[in-house]
XYZ file of C-alpha atoms in Angstrom:
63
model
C -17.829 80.986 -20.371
C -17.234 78.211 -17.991
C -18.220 80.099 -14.749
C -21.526 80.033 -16.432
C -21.756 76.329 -17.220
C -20.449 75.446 -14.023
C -23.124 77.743 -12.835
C -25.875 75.569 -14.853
C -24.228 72.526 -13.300
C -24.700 74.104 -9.847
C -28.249 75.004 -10.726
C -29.287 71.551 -11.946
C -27.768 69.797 -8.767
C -29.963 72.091 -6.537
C -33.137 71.570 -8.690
C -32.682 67.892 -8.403
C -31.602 67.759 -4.842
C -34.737 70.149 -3.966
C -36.885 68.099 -6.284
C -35.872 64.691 -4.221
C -36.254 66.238 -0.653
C -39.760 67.297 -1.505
C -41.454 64.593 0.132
C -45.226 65.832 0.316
C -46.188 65.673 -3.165
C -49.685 64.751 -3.385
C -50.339 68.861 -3.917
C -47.114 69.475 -5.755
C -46.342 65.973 -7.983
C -46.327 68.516 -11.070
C -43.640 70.733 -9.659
C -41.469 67.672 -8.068
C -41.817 66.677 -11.844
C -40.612 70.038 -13.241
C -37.946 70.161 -10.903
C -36.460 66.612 -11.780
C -36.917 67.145 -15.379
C -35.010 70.806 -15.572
C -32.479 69.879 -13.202
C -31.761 67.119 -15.008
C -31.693 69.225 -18.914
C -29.344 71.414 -16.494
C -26.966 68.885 -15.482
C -26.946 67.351 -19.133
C -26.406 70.640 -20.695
C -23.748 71.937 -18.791
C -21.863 68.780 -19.022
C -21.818 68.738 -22.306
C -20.767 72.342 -23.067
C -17.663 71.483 -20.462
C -16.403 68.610 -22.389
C -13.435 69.707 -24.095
C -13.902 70.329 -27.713
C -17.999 70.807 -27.414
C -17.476 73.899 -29.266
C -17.019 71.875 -32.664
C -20.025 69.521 -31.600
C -22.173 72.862 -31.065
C -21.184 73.854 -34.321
C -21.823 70.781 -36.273
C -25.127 70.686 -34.621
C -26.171 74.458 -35.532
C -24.718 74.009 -39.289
């Protein structure tokens, strides 16, 4: 399970990195947007599911 959050990790840091090089974004402000705003729920999430003992948050959270 933590390939796969380190994966999400990964993925967040190149959505945000891709989000801040796009310079042009008088045609594409919505997608610069979506990019910032995913990569960052990316980063966030798989952060928190790498913390040791997020298993007992996630379950106090679903009960």
């Amino acid at each position: 399970m933590g390939f796969y959050y380190l994966l999400l990790l990964f993925i967040g840091v190149v959505l945000l990195i891709v989000g801040t090089l796009k310079k042009d974004v008088s045609r594409s402000v919505k997608i610069v947007i979506f990019l910032f705003v995913i990569g960052i729920l990316c980063i966030v999430t798989s952060l928190l599911l790498l913390m040791p003992g997020s298993s007992d948050i996630i379950a106090e959270l679903m009960r």
